[in-house]
PDB file of C-alpha atoms in Angstrom:
ATOM      1  CA  MET A   1      30.623 -34.565  55.559  1.00 54.00           C
ATOM      2  CA  GLY A   2      29.870 -38.261  55.009  1.00 53.00           C
ATOM      3  CA  THR A   3      27.230 -39.738  52.762  1.00 53.00           C
ATOM      4  CA  LEU A   4      25.238 -41.025  55.735  1.00 62.00           C
ATOM      5  CA  GLU A   5      25.174 -37.525  57.270  1.00 63.00           C
ATOM      6  CA  ALA A   6      23.935 -36.063  53.989  1.00 57.00           C
ATOM      7  CA  PHE A   7      21.145 -38.634  53.827  1.00 63.00           C
ATOM      8  CA  GLN A   8      20.166 -37.785  57.414  1.00 68.00           C
ATOM      9  CA  LYS A   9      20.099 -34.078  56.618  1.00 65.00           C
ATOM     10  CA  LEU A  10      17.894 -34.709  53.597  1.00 63.00           C
ATOM     11  CA  ALA A  11      15.464 -36.984  55.421  1.00 75.00           C
ATOM     12  CA  PRO A  12      12.659 -34.344  55.310  1.00 77.00           C
ATOM     13  CA  VAL A  13      13.165 -34.025  51.542  1.00 73.00           C
ATOM     14  CA  LEU A  14      12.904 -37.782  51.095  1.00 76.00           C
ATOM     15  CA  LEU A  15       9.818 -37.883  53.314  1.00 84.00           C
ATOM     16  CA  ALA A  16       7.922 -35.213  51.327  1.00 83.00           C
ATOM     17  CA  PHE A  17       8.878 -36.741  47.994  1.00 80.00           C
ATOM     18  CA  GLY A  18       8.241 -40.331  49.089  1.00 84.00           C
ATOM     19  CA  CYS A  19       4.848 -39.474  50.535  1.00 90.00           C
ATOM     20  CA  GLY A  20       3.765 -38.078  47.144  1.00 88.00           C
ATOM     21  CA  VAL A  21       4.959 -41.230  45.378  1.00 85.00           C
ATOM     22  CA  VAL A  22       3.142 -43.557  47.789  1.00 90.00           C
ATOM     23  CA  LEU A  23      -0.132 -41.623  47.767  1.00 92.00           C
ATOM     24  CA  ALA A  24      -0.153 -41.457  43.958  1.00 90.00           C
ATOM     25  CA  ARG A  25       0.640 -45.157  43.570  1.00 88.00           C
ATOM     26  CA  ARG A  26      -2.111 -46.074  46.008  1.00 88.00           C
ATOM     27  CA  LYS A  27      -4.421 -43.631  44.192  1.00 87.00           C
ATOM     28  CA  VAL A  28      -5.246 -41.841  47.435  1.00 91.00           C
ATOM     29  CA  ILE A  29      -4.466 -38.562  45.616  1.00 91.00           C
ATOM     30  CA  PRO A  30      -4.695 -38.461  41.800  1.00 90.00           C
ATOM     31  CA  ALA A  31      -1.315 -37.980  40.129  1.00 84.00           C
ATOM     32  CA  GLU A  32      -2.934 -35.393  37.856  1.00 84.00           C
ATOM     33  CA  SER A  33      -3.363 -33.075  40.845  1.00 87.00           C
ATOM     34  CA  SER A  34       0.419 -32.591  40.960  1.00 83.00           C
ATOM     35  CA  LYS A  35      -0.036 -29.568  38.671  1.00 82.00           C
ATOM     36  CA  GLN A  36      -2.196 -27.803  41.259  1.00 88.00           C
ATOM     37  CA  PHE A  37       0.390 -28.403  43.970  1.00 88.00           C
ATOM     38  CA  ALA A  38       3.182 -27.230  41.657  1.00 81.00           C
ATOM     39  CA  ASP A  39       1.234 -24.067  40.798  1.00 85.00           C
ATOM     40  CA  TYR A  40       0.772 -23.315  44.505  1.00 88.00           C
ATOM     41  CA  ALA A  41       4.526 -23.602  45.048  1.00 84.00           C
ATOM     42  CA  PHE A  42       5.501 -21.625  41.928  1.00 79.00           C
ATOM     43  CA  LEU A  43       2.909 -18.846  42.154  1.00 85.00           C
ATOM     44  CA  PHE A  44       2.643 -18.343  45.915  1.00 89.00           C
ATOM     45  CA  ALA A  45       4.869 -20.249  48.345  1.00 87.00           C
ATOM     46  CA  VAL A  46       8.242 -19.793  46.596  1.00 82.00           C
ATOM     47  CA  PRO A  47       7.706 -16.009  46.076  1.00 87.00           C
ATOM     48  CA  CYS A  48       6.863 -15.656  49.773  1.00 89.00           C
ATOM     49  CA  TYR A  49      10.028 -17.545  50.701  1.00 84.00           C
ATOM     50  CA  LEU A  50      12.213 -15.417  48.415  1.00 80.00           C
ATOM     51  CA  PHE A  51      10.762 -12.062  49.437  1.00 87.00           C
ATOM     52  CA  GLY A  52      11.083 -12.653  53.168  1.00 86.00           C
ATOM     53  CA  ASN A  53      14.650 -13.931  53.005  1.00 81.00           C
ATOM     54  CA  ILE A  54      15.958 -11.305  50.584  1.00 82.00           C
ATOM     55  CA  HIS A  55      14.279  -8.448  52.456  1.00 87.00           C
ATOM     56  CA  SER A  56      15.899  -9.550  55.730  1.00 84.00           C
ATOM     57  CA  SER A  57      19.422 -10.198  54.366  1.00 79.00           C
ATOM     58  CA  ASP A  58      22.487  -7.978  54.634  1.00 78.00           C
ATOM     59  CA  LEU A  59      23.017  -7.398  50.924  1.00 78.00           C
ATOM     60  CA  ALA A  60      26.311  -5.537  51.364  1.00 75.00           C
ATOM     61  CA  ARG A  61      27.856  -8.502  53.196  1.00 72.00           C
ATOM     62  CA  LEU A  62      26.515 -11.043  50.746  1.00 73.00           C
ATOM     63  CA  PHE A  63      27.786  -9.560  47.485  1.00 79.00           C
ATOM     64  CA  ASP A  64      31.425 -10.287  46.609  1.00 83.00           C
ATOM     65  CA  TRP A  65      31.263  -8.867  43.097  1.00 86.00           C
ATOM     66  CA  ARG A  66      34.390 -10.589  41.788  1.00 90.00           C
ATOM     67  CA  ALA A  67      33.106 -13.972  42.944  1.00 91.00           C
ATOM     68  CA  ILE A  68      29.602 -13.365  41.601  1.00 91.00           C
ATOM     69  CA  THR A  69      30.933 -12.104  38.252  1.00 93.00           C
ATOM     70  CA  GLY A  70      33.137 -15.187  38.005  1.00 94.00           C
ATOM     71  CA  TYR A  71      30.179 -17.463  38.679  1.00 94.00           C
ATOM     72  CA  ALA A  72      28.066 -15.600  36.116  1.00 93.00           C
ATOM     73  CA  ALA A  73      30.819 -15.990  33.505  1.00 95.00           C
ATOM     74  CA  ALA A  74      31.074 -19.720  34.270  1.00 95.00           C
ATOM     75  CA  ALA A  75      27.300 -20.042  33.972  1.00 94.00           C
ATOM     76  CA  CYS A  76      27.295 -18.276  30.583  1.00 93.00           C
ATOM     77  CA  ALA A  77      30.034 -20.581  29.296  1.00 95.00           C
ATOM     78  CA  ALA A  78      28.062 -23.563  30.611  1.00 94.00           C
ATOM     79  CA  LEU A  79      24.937 -22.332  28.818  1.00 92.00           C
ATOM     80  CA  VAL A  80      26.775 -22.368  25.484  1.00 93.00           C
ATOM     81  CA  LEU A  81      28.133 -25.867  26.077  1.00 94.00           C
ATOM     82  CA  ALA A  82      24.771 -27.151  27.320  1.00 92.00           C
ATOM     83  CA  GLY A  83      23.077 -25.686  24.246  1.00 91.00           C
ATOM     84  CA  LEU A  84      25.478 -27.620  22.021  1.00 91.00           C
ATOM     85  CA  LEU A  85      24.776 -30.727  24.098  1.00 89.00           C
ATOM     86  CA  ALA A  86      21.025 -30.269  23.640  1.00 89.00           C
ATOM     87  CA  ARG A  87      21.396 -29.906  19.876  1.00 88.00           C
ATOM     88  CA  SER A  88      23.539 -33.048  19.762  1.00 88.00           C
ATOM     89  CA  PHE A  89      20.539 -34.923  21.155  1.00 86.00           C
ATOM     90  CA  GLY A  90      18.318 -33.531  18.397  1.00 87.00           C
ATOM     91  CA  VAL A  91      16.473 -30.883  20.428  1.00 86.00           C
ATOM     92  CA  ARG A  92      15.457 -28.034  18.129  1.00 82.00           C
ATOM     93  CA  THR A  93      12.468 -26.269  19.715  1.00 86.00           C
ATOM     94  CA  PRO A  94      13.346 -23.127  21.715  1.00 85.00           C
ATOM     95  CA  ARG A  95      11.273 -24.242  24.704  1.00 86.00           C
ATOM     96  CA  GLY A  96      12.949 -27.657  24.757  1.00 88.00           C
ATOM     97  CA  VAL A  97      16.429 -26.123  24.566  1.00 89.00           C
ATOM     98  CA  ALA A  98      15.617 -23.542  27.266  1.00 89.00           C
ATOM     99  CA  LEU A  99      14.406 -26.250  29.634  1.00 90.00           C
ATOM    100  CA  ARG A 100      17.596 -28.264  29.110  1.00 91.00           C
ATOM    101  CA  LEU A 101      19.760 -25.193  29.708  1.00 91.00           C
ATOM    102  CA  MET A 102      17.955 -24.732  32.996  1.00 91.00           C
ATOM    103  CA  ALA A 103      18.563 -28.391  33.879  1.00 91.00           C
ATOM    104  CA  ALA A 104      22.287 -28.142  33.101  1.00 92.00           C
ATOM    105  CA  VAL A 105      23.148 -24.793  34.718  1.00 93.00           C
ATOM    106  CA  GLN A 106      20.657 -23.795  37.400  1.00 91.00           C
ATOM    107  CA  VAL A 107      21.017 -25.372  40.837  1.00 89.00           C
ATOM    108  CA  ASN A 108      18.708 -26.568  43.577  1.00 82.00           C
ATOM    109  CA  THR A 109      19.182 -23.907  46.235  1.00 76.00           C
ATOM    110  CA  ALA A 110      16.217 -24.023  48.606  1.00 65.00           C
ATOM    111  CA  TYR A 111      15.840 -27.794  48.870  1.00 63.00           C
ATOM    112  CA  PHE A 112      19.448 -28.939  48.687  1.00 71.00           C
ATOM    113  CA  ALA A 113      22.044 -26.176  48.987  1.00 77.00           C
ATOM    114  CA  VAL A 114      20.604 -24.531  52.104  1.00 72.00           C
ATOM    115  CA  PRO A 115      20.745 -27.604  54.395  1.00 67.00           C
ATOM    116  CA  VAL A 116      24.166 -28.602  53.042  1.00 74.00           C
ATOM    117  CA  PHE A 117      25.636 -25.128  53.650  1.00 77.00           C
ATOM    118  CA  ILE A 118      24.148 -24.938  57.120  1.00 68.00           C
ATOM    119  CA  MET A 119      25.724 -28.303  57.884  1.00 68.00           C
ATOM    120  CA  LEU A 120      29.152 -27.382  56.499  1.00 72.00           C
ATOM    121  CA  PHE A 121      29.460 -23.706  57.406  1.00 73.00           C
ATOM    122  CA  GLY A 122      26.627 -22.983  59.835  1.00 68.00           C
ATOM    123  CA  ASP A 123      25.293 -20.348  57.425  1.00 68.00           C
ATOM    124  CA  ALA A 124      23.490 -20.428  54.074  1.00 69.00           C
ATOM    125  CA  ALA A 125      24.033 -16.715  53.294  1.00 71.00           C
ATOM    126  CA  PRO A 126      26.573 -17.273  50.434  1.00 79.00           C
ATOM    127  CA  ILE A 127      23.806 -18.972  48.445  1.00 79.00           C
ATOM    128  CA  PHE A 128      21.546 -15.929  48.119  1.00 78.00           C
ATOM    129  CA  PRO A 129      23.607 -13.948  45.534  1.00 81.00           C
ATOM    130  CA  VAL A 130      23.591 -16.998  43.251  1.00 83.00           C
ATOM    131  CA  LEU A 131      19.883 -17.481  43.919  1.00 76.00           C
ATOM    132  CA  LEU A 132      19.223 -13.872  42.870  1.00 75.00           C
ATOM    133  CA  PHE A 133      21.308 -14.328  39.723  1.00 82.00           C
ATOM    134  CA  GLN A 134      19.344 -17.465  38.891  1.00 80.00           C
ATOM    135  CA  VAL A 135      15.921 -15.948  39.466  1.00 72.00           C
ATOM    136  CA  CYS A 136      16.510 -12.483  38.014  1.00 71.00           C
ATOM    137  CA  VAL A 137      18.641 -13.526  35.005  1.00 78.00           C
ATOM    138  CA  LEU A 138      18.593 -17.227  34.122  1.00 80.00           C
ATOM    139  CA  SER A 139      14.979 -17.895  35.084  1.00 76.00           C
ATOM    140  CA  LEU A 140      13.900 -14.695  33.333  1.00 75.00           C
ATOM    141  CA  VAL A 141      15.424 -15.932  30.071  1.00 79.00           C
ATOM    142  CA  VAL A 142      13.793 -19.355  30.429  1.00 80.00           C
ATOM    143  CA  LEU A 143      10.433 -17.808  31.322  1.00 74.00           C
ATOM    144  CA  SER A 144      10.621 -15.481  28.309  1.00 76.00           C
ATOM    145  CA  VAL A 145      11.209 -18.417  25.969  1.00 79.00           C
ATOM    146  CA  MET A 146       8.437 -20.434  27.604  1.00 75.00           C
ATOM    147  CA  GLU A 147       5.971 -17.560  27.372  1.00 71.00           C
ATOM    148  CA  MET A 148       6.826 -16.936  23.698  1.00 69.00           C
ATOM    149  CA  GLY A 149       6.109 -20.565  22.903  1.00 63.00           C
ATOM    150  CA  ARG A 150       2.663 -20.608  24.462  1.00 63.00           C
ATOM    151  CA  PRO A 151      -0.151 -21.568  22.050  1.00 60.00           C
ATOM    152  CA  GLY A 152      -2.321 -18.688  20.874  1.00 58.00           C
ATOM    153  CA  ARG A 153       0.394 -16.012  20.807  1.00 56.00           C
ATOM    154  CA  VAL A 154      -0.291 -13.416  18.075  1.00 56.00           C
ATOM    155  CA  GLY A 155       1.717 -10.619  16.481  1.00 59.00           C
ATOM    156  CA  GLY A 156       5.225 -10.337  15.059  1.00 61.00           C
ATOM    157  CA  PRO A 157       8.411 -11.598  16.742  1.00 59.00           C
ATOM    158  CA  GLY A 158       9.155  -8.209  18.329  1.00 63.00           C
ATOM    159  CA  ALA A 159       5.681  -7.844  19.785  1.00 65.00           C
ATOM    160  CA  ARG A 160       5.694 -11.436  21.010  1.00 63.00           C
ATOM    161  CA  LEU A 161       9.130 -10.979  22.604  1.00 64.00           C
ATOM    162  CA  LEU A 162       8.005  -7.788  24.355  1.00 72.00           C
ATOM    163  CA  THR A 163       4.847  -9.497  25.587  1.00 65.00           C
ATOM    164  CA  SER A 164       6.835 -12.500  26.792  1.00 63.00           C
ATOM    165  CA  VAL A 165       9.421 -10.396  28.646  1.00 68.00           C
ATOM    166  CA  ARG A 166       6.655  -8.366  30.260  1.00 71.00           C
ATOM    167  CA  ALA A 167       4.854 -11.544  31.286  1.00 66.00           C
ATOM    168  CA  SER A 168       8.122 -12.955  32.663  1.00 65.00           C
ATOM    169  CA  LEU A 169       8.894  -9.810  34.658  1.00 70.00           C
ATOM    170  CA  LEU A 170       5.412  -9.911  36.117  1.00 75.00           C
ATOM    171  CA  THR A 171       5.647 -13.498  37.371  1.00 76.00           C
ATOM    172  CA  PRO A 172       5.383 -13.761  41.181  1.00 84.00           C
ATOM    173  CA  VAL A 173       8.932 -15.160  41.545  1.00 78.00           C
ATOM    174  CA  VAL A 174      10.585 -12.226  39.743  1.00 78.00           C
ATOM    175  CA  ILE A 175       8.339  -9.651  41.442  1.00 86.00           C
ATOM    176  CA  ALA A 176       9.165 -11.114  44.862  1.00 86.00           C
ATOM    177  CA  CYS A 177      12.933 -10.934  44.239  1.00 81.00           C
ATOM    178  CA  ASN A 178      12.886  -7.398  42.861  1.00 83.00           C
ATOM    179  CA  ALA A 179      10.586  -6.170  45.640  1.00 89.00           C
ATOM    180  CA  GLY A 180      12.787  -7.762  48.294  1.00 88.00           C
ATOM    181  CA  ILE A 181      15.936  -6.136  46.885  1.00 86.00           C
ATOM    182  CA  LEU A 182      14.287  -2.716  46.462  1.00 90.00           C
ATOM    183  CA  LEU A 183      12.793  -2.594  49.969  1.00 91.00           C
ATOM    184  CA  ASN A 184      16.069  -3.850  51.420  1.00 89.00           C
ATOM    185  CA  LEU A 185      18.086  -1.140  49.644  1.00 88.00           C
ATOM    186  CA  LEU A 186      15.591   1.535  50.694  1.00 89.00           C
ATOM    187  CA  ALA A 187      15.704   0.246  54.295  1.00 86.00           C
ATOM    188  CA  VAL A 188      11.920  -0.028  54.376  1.00 87.00           C
ATOM    189  CA  ARG A 189      10.886  -1.880  57.511  1.00 86.00           C
ATOM    190  CA  MET A 190       8.068  -4.322  56.999  1.00 88.00           C
ATOM    191  CA  PRO A 191       5.720  -5.041  59.924  1.00 90.00           C
ATOM    192  CA  GLU A 192       6.692  -8.213  61.773  1.00 91.00           C
ATOM    193  CA  VAL A 193       3.244  -9.684  61.189  1.00 93.00           C
ATOM    194  CA  VAL A 194       3.795  -9.383  57.407  1.00 91.00           C
ATOM    195  CA  LEU A 195       7.248 -11.000  57.522  1.00 91.00           C
ATOM    196  CA  ASP A 196       5.966 -13.755  59.799  1.00 93.00           C
ATOM    197  CA  SER A 197       3.121 -14.413  57.378  1.00 93.00           C
ATOM    198  CA  PHE A 198       5.497 -14.635  54.415  1.00 91.00           C
ATOM    199  CA  ALA A 199       7.779 -16.941  56.390  1.00 89.00           C
ATOM    200  CA  PHE A 200       4.867 -19.172  57.369  1.00 92.00           C
ATOM    201  CA  VAL A 201       3.766 -19.608  53.749  1.00 91.00           C
ATOM    202  CA  GLY A 202       7.343 -19.729  52.414  1.00 85.00           C
ATOM    203  CA  ASP A 203       8.208 -22.632  54.695  1.00 83.00           C
ATOM    204  CA  SER A 204       5.675 -24.718  52.781  1.00 85.00           C
ATOM    205  CA  ALA A 205       7.378 -24.155  49.410  1.00 80.00           C
ATOM    206  CA  SER A 206       9.897 -26.987  49.656  1.00 76.00           C
ATOM    207  CA  PRO A 207       7.614 -29.772  50.948  1.00 83.00           C
ATOM    208  CA  VAL A 208       4.738 -28.864  48.615  1.00 85.00           C
ATOM    209  CA  ALA A 209       6.946 -28.723  45.512  1.00 80.00           C
ATOM    210  CA  LEU A 210       8.617 -32.003  46.435  1.00 79.00           C
ATOM    211  CA  PHE A 211       5.232 -33.544  47.168  1.00 86.00           C
ATOM    212  CA  ALA A 212       4.066 -32.463  43.690  1.00 84.00           C
ATOM    213  CA  LEU A 213       7.139 -34.093  42.162  1.00 76.00           C
ATOM    214  CA  GLY A 214       6.429 -37.284  44.102  1.00 81.00           C
ATOM    215  CA  LEU A 215       2.815 -37.308  42.929  1.00 86.00           C
ATOM    216  CA  HIS A 216       3.884 -36.951  39.310  1.00 78.00           C
ATOM    217  CA  LEU A 217       6.479 -39.707  39.494  1.00 74.00           C
ATOM    218  CA  GLY A 218       4.166 -41.931  41.504  1.00 80.00           C
ATOM    219  CA  GLY A 219       1.703 -41.746  38.643  1.00 78.00           C
ATOM    220  CA  SER A 220       4.154 -42.011  35.748  1.00 69.00           C
ATOM    221  CA  GLY A 221       6.864 -44.136  37.333  1.00 66.00           C
ATOM    222  CA  ILE A 222      10.643 -43.745  37.047  1.00 63.00           C
ATOM    223  CA  ALA A 223      13.487 -46.263  37.008  1.00 67.00           C
ATOM    224  CA  LEU A 224      17.264 -45.988  36.920  1.00 68.00           C
ATOM    225  CA  ARG A 225      17.397 -48.810  34.393  1.00 71.00           C
ATOM    226  CA  GLY A 226      15.355 -46.738  31.972  1.00 72.00           C
ATOM    227  CA  THR A 227      17.679 -43.699  32.086  1.00 80.00           C
ATOM    228  CA  THR A 228      18.181 -42.303  28.577  1.00 85.00           C
ATOM    229  CA  ARG A 229      21.439 -41.043  27.069  1.00 89.00           C
ATOM    230  CA  GLU A 230      20.050 -37.506  27.169  1.00 91.00           C
ATOM    231  CA  GLU A 231      19.269 -37.777  30.885  1.00 91.00           C
ATOM    232  CA  LEU A 232      22.769 -39.147  31.537  1.00 92.00           C
ATOM    233  CA  GLY A 233      24.330 -36.298  29.571  1.00 92.00           C
ATOM    234  CA  LEU A 234      22.376 -33.598  31.416  1.00 93.00           C
ATOM    235  CA  ILE A 235      23.015 -35.155  34.835  1.00 94.00           C
ATOM    236  CA  ALA A 236      26.755 -35.607  34.205  1.00 94.00           C
ATOM    237  CA  PHE A 237      27.030 -32.045  32.934  1.00 95.00           C
ATOM    238  CA  LYS A 238      25.174 -30.661  35.952  1.00 95.00           C
ATOM    239  CA  CYS A 239      26.917 -32.669  38.676  1.00 94.00           C
ATOM    240  CA  VAL A 240      30.472 -32.924  37.287  1.00 95.00           C
ATOM    241  CA  ALA A 241      31.211 -30.652  34.320  1.00 95.00           C
ATOM    242  CA  PHE A 242      29.586 -27.481  35.671  1.00 96.00           C
ATOM    243  CA  PRO A 243      31.423 -27.539  39.061  1.00 95.00           C
ATOM    244  CA  LEU A 244      34.760 -28.125  37.293  1.00 95.00           C
ATOM    245  CA  LEU A 245      34.024 -25.322  34.824  1.00 96.00           C
ATOM    246  CA  THR A 246      33.075 -23.014  37.713  1.00 95.00           C
ATOM    247  CA  TYR A 247      36.343 -23.802  39.502  1.00 95.00           C
ATOM    248  CA  THR A 248      38.420 -23.152  36.367  1.00 95.00           C
ATOM    249  CA  VAL A 249      36.717 -19.888  35.347  1.00 96.00           C
ATOM    250  CA  CYS A 250      36.503 -18.413  38.851  1.00 95.00           C
ATOM    251  CA  ARG A 251      40.035 -19.304  39.929  1.00 93.00           C
ATOM    252  CA  TYR A 252      42.028 -18.713  36.762  1.00 95.00           C
ATOM    253  CA  GLY A 253      39.796 -16.190  35.008  1.00 94.00           C
ATOM    254  CA  PHE A 254      38.763 -13.985  37.942  1.00 94.00           C
ATOM    255  CA  GLY A 255      41.288 -14.797  40.672  1.00 93.00           C
ATOM    256  CA  VAL A 256      38.669 -15.995  43.160  1.00 91.00           C
ATOM    257  CA  ASP A 257      40.184 -18.025  45.974  1.00 87.00           C
ATOM    258  CA  GLY A 258      39.658 -18.914  49.622  1.00 85.00           C
ATOM    259  CA  GLU A 259      36.187 -19.450  51.016  1.00 86.00           C
ATOM    260  CA  TRP A 260      34.296 -17.959  48.078  1.00 89.00           C
ATOM    261  CA  LEU A 261      35.929 -20.333  45.590  1.00 91.00           C
ATOM    262  CA  GLY A 262      34.809 -23.272  47.724  1.00 89.00           C
ATOM    263  CA  TYR A 263      31.320 -21.812  48.091  1.00 90.00           C
ATOM    264  CA  LEU A 264      30.877 -21.383  44.330  1.00 93.00           C
ATOM    265  CA  VAL A 265      32.127 -24.865  43.435  1.00 93.00           C
ATOM    266  CA  LEU A 266      29.821 -26.458  46.015  1.00 91.00           C
ATOM    267  CA  ILE A 267      26.861 -24.400  44.787  1.00 92.00           C
ATOM    268  CA  ALA A 268      27.553 -25.456  41.191  1.00 94.00           C
ATOM    269  CA  ALA A 269      27.709 -29.093  42.339  1.00 93.00           C
ATOM    270  CA  MET A 270      24.140 -29.004  43.633  1.00 90.00           C
ATOM    271  CA  PRO A 271      21.520 -30.950  41.645  1.00 88.00           C
ATOM    272  CA  ALA A 272      19.114 -29.582  39.056  1.00 90.00           C
ATOM    273  CA  PRO A 273      16.540 -27.196  40.561  1.00 85.00           C
ATOM    274  CA  GLN A 274      13.092 -28.175  41.721  1.00 76.00           C
ATOM    275  CA  ASN A 275      11.795 -25.280  39.607  1.00 78.00           C
ATOM    276  CA  LEU A 276      12.789 -27.270  36.522  1.00 86.00           C
ATOM    277  CA  PHE A 277       9.913 -29.652  37.203  1.00 82.00           C
ATOM    278  CA  ILE A 278       7.598 -26.771  38.160  1.00 79.00           C
ATOM    279  CA  PHE A 279       8.332 -24.896  34.897  1.00 81.00           C
ATOM    280  CA  ALA A 280       7.935 -28.069  32.842  1.00 86.00           C
ATOM    281  CA  GLN A 281       4.656 -28.851  34.588  1.00 82.00           C
ATOM    282  CA  ARG A 282       3.338 -25.329  34.167  1.00 78.00           C
ATOM    283  CA  TYR A 283       4.196 -25.026  30.470  1.00 79.00           C
ATOM    284  CA  GLY A 284       3.691 -28.668  29.474  1.00 82.00           C
ATOM    285  CA  VAL A 285       7.238 -29.231  28.148  1.00 85.00           C
ATOM    286  CA  ASP A 286       9.143 -32.510  28.752  1.00 87.00           C
ATOM    287  CA  VAL A 287       7.628 -33.053  32.184  1.00 85.00           C
ATOM    288  CA  HIS A 288       8.897 -36.623  32.606  1.00 85.00           C
ATOM    289  CA  LEU A 289      12.442 -35.716  31.499  1.00 88.00           C
ATOM    290  CA  SER A 290      12.506 -32.791  33.933  1.00 88.00           C
ATOM    291  CA  ALA A 291      11.275 -34.896  36.840  1.00 84.00           C
ATOM    292  CA  ALA A 292      13.817 -37.623  36.057  1.00 86.00           C
ATOM    293  CA  VAL A 293      16.730 -35.141  35.872  1.00 90.00           C
ATOM    294  CA  VAL A 294      15.743 -33.499  39.184  1.00 86.00           C
ATOM    295  CA  VAL A 295      15.501 -36.810  41.049  1.00 81.00           C
ATOM    296  CA  LYS A 296      18.512 -38.549  39.491  1.00 86.00           C
ATOM    297  CA  SER A 297      20.812 -35.525  39.709  1.00 88.00           C
ATOM    298  CA  SER A 298      19.816 -35.255  43.389  1.00 81.00           C
ATOM    299  CA  MET A 299      20.814 -38.870  43.941  1.00 78.00           C
ATOM    300  CA  LEU A 300      24.170 -38.404  42.200  1.00 86.00           C
ATOM    301  CA  SER A 301      24.866 -35.116  43.984  1.00 83.00           C
ATOM    302  CA  LEU A 302      24.205 -36.791  47.294  1.00 75.00           C
ATOM    303  CA  LEU A 303      27.000 -39.252  46.537  1.00 79.00           C
ATOM    304  CA  LEU A 304      29.427 -36.677  45.101  1.00 86.00           C
ATOM    305  CA  LEU A 305      28.991 -33.809  47.577  1.00 80.00           C
ATOM    306  CA  PRO A 306      31.242 -35.369  50.255  1.00 78.00           C
ATOM    307  CA  LEU A 307      33.997 -35.600  47.632  1.00 82.00           C
ATOM    308  CA  TRP A 308      33.453 -32.019  46.451  1.00 84.00           C
ATOM    309  CA  ALA A 309      33.402 -30.797  50.075  1.00 78.00           C
ATOM    310  CA  GLN A 310      36.660 -32.586  50.845  1.00 77.00           C
ATOM    311  CA  TRP A 311      38.269 -31.179  47.702  1.00 81.00           C
ATOM    312  CA  VAL A 312      37.273 -27.526  48.188  1.00 75.00           C
ATOM    313  CA  THR A 313      38.237 -27.452  51.887  1.00 67.00           C
ATOM    314  CA  ARG A 314      41.858 -28.409  51.135  1.00 68.00           C
TER     315      ARG A 314
END
């Protein structure tokens, strides 16, 4: 896969993002409205996308437990290293650290990994186990921390933790994933009109979220020349260190080889997730940093993915 081919595949992504930037700069749509678009994606469109796809998947074929356990172990090791990296940059607040852990370890599945996997393998199915792990484990931890840090929380630490976990478990994204898995395991057939409706709304998740990101950056502005050391550290960790760590842990720690080893390394090499910006926007934590990491890690991943693809296919 060449760089030009990757750019061509991502043309719709660039169009949605670029349109938001242009409209915000020309003040056709206020940049402040990006939060409303992000809320639509986070609370409605993304859950519809997840539920429909998980409910329709063959879960037995998708889950190679040794490969998934290896990836989870690599992700946990990366979380520890990323936490140390965050502290080295002077980040002390739990919400700030949690957001940076998300930036360093979670990957952009829906907007980046899916088209790349379809291009390389003709199938994006290997991505869904990692997506479930991200949503049901990593995102749950981040959401719990974010909810605990919300202004106006009362009660002791235990009560606040319980309230935060409950609030996290009741977010639309987590509910959609758990409902999709449960109905799939129980072989409950959903009416076609319901699945078609979820698919129709879910298809809008990617362009709307990217449009929201474009609106925000169009209003605030972003430049490569102004990249901070912290942004560089997070981007390098996400695009280079995490894939190498995934390769090492999965191959030598869990004996994963063949196609699944290549799948996991390529997934780890994907850029920071779009949800990073959505979470930051929703909870008002380091919004500009999150937007910069998403965009710049996407640019770097675009350049590195052909090299990763060539390496893992040997």
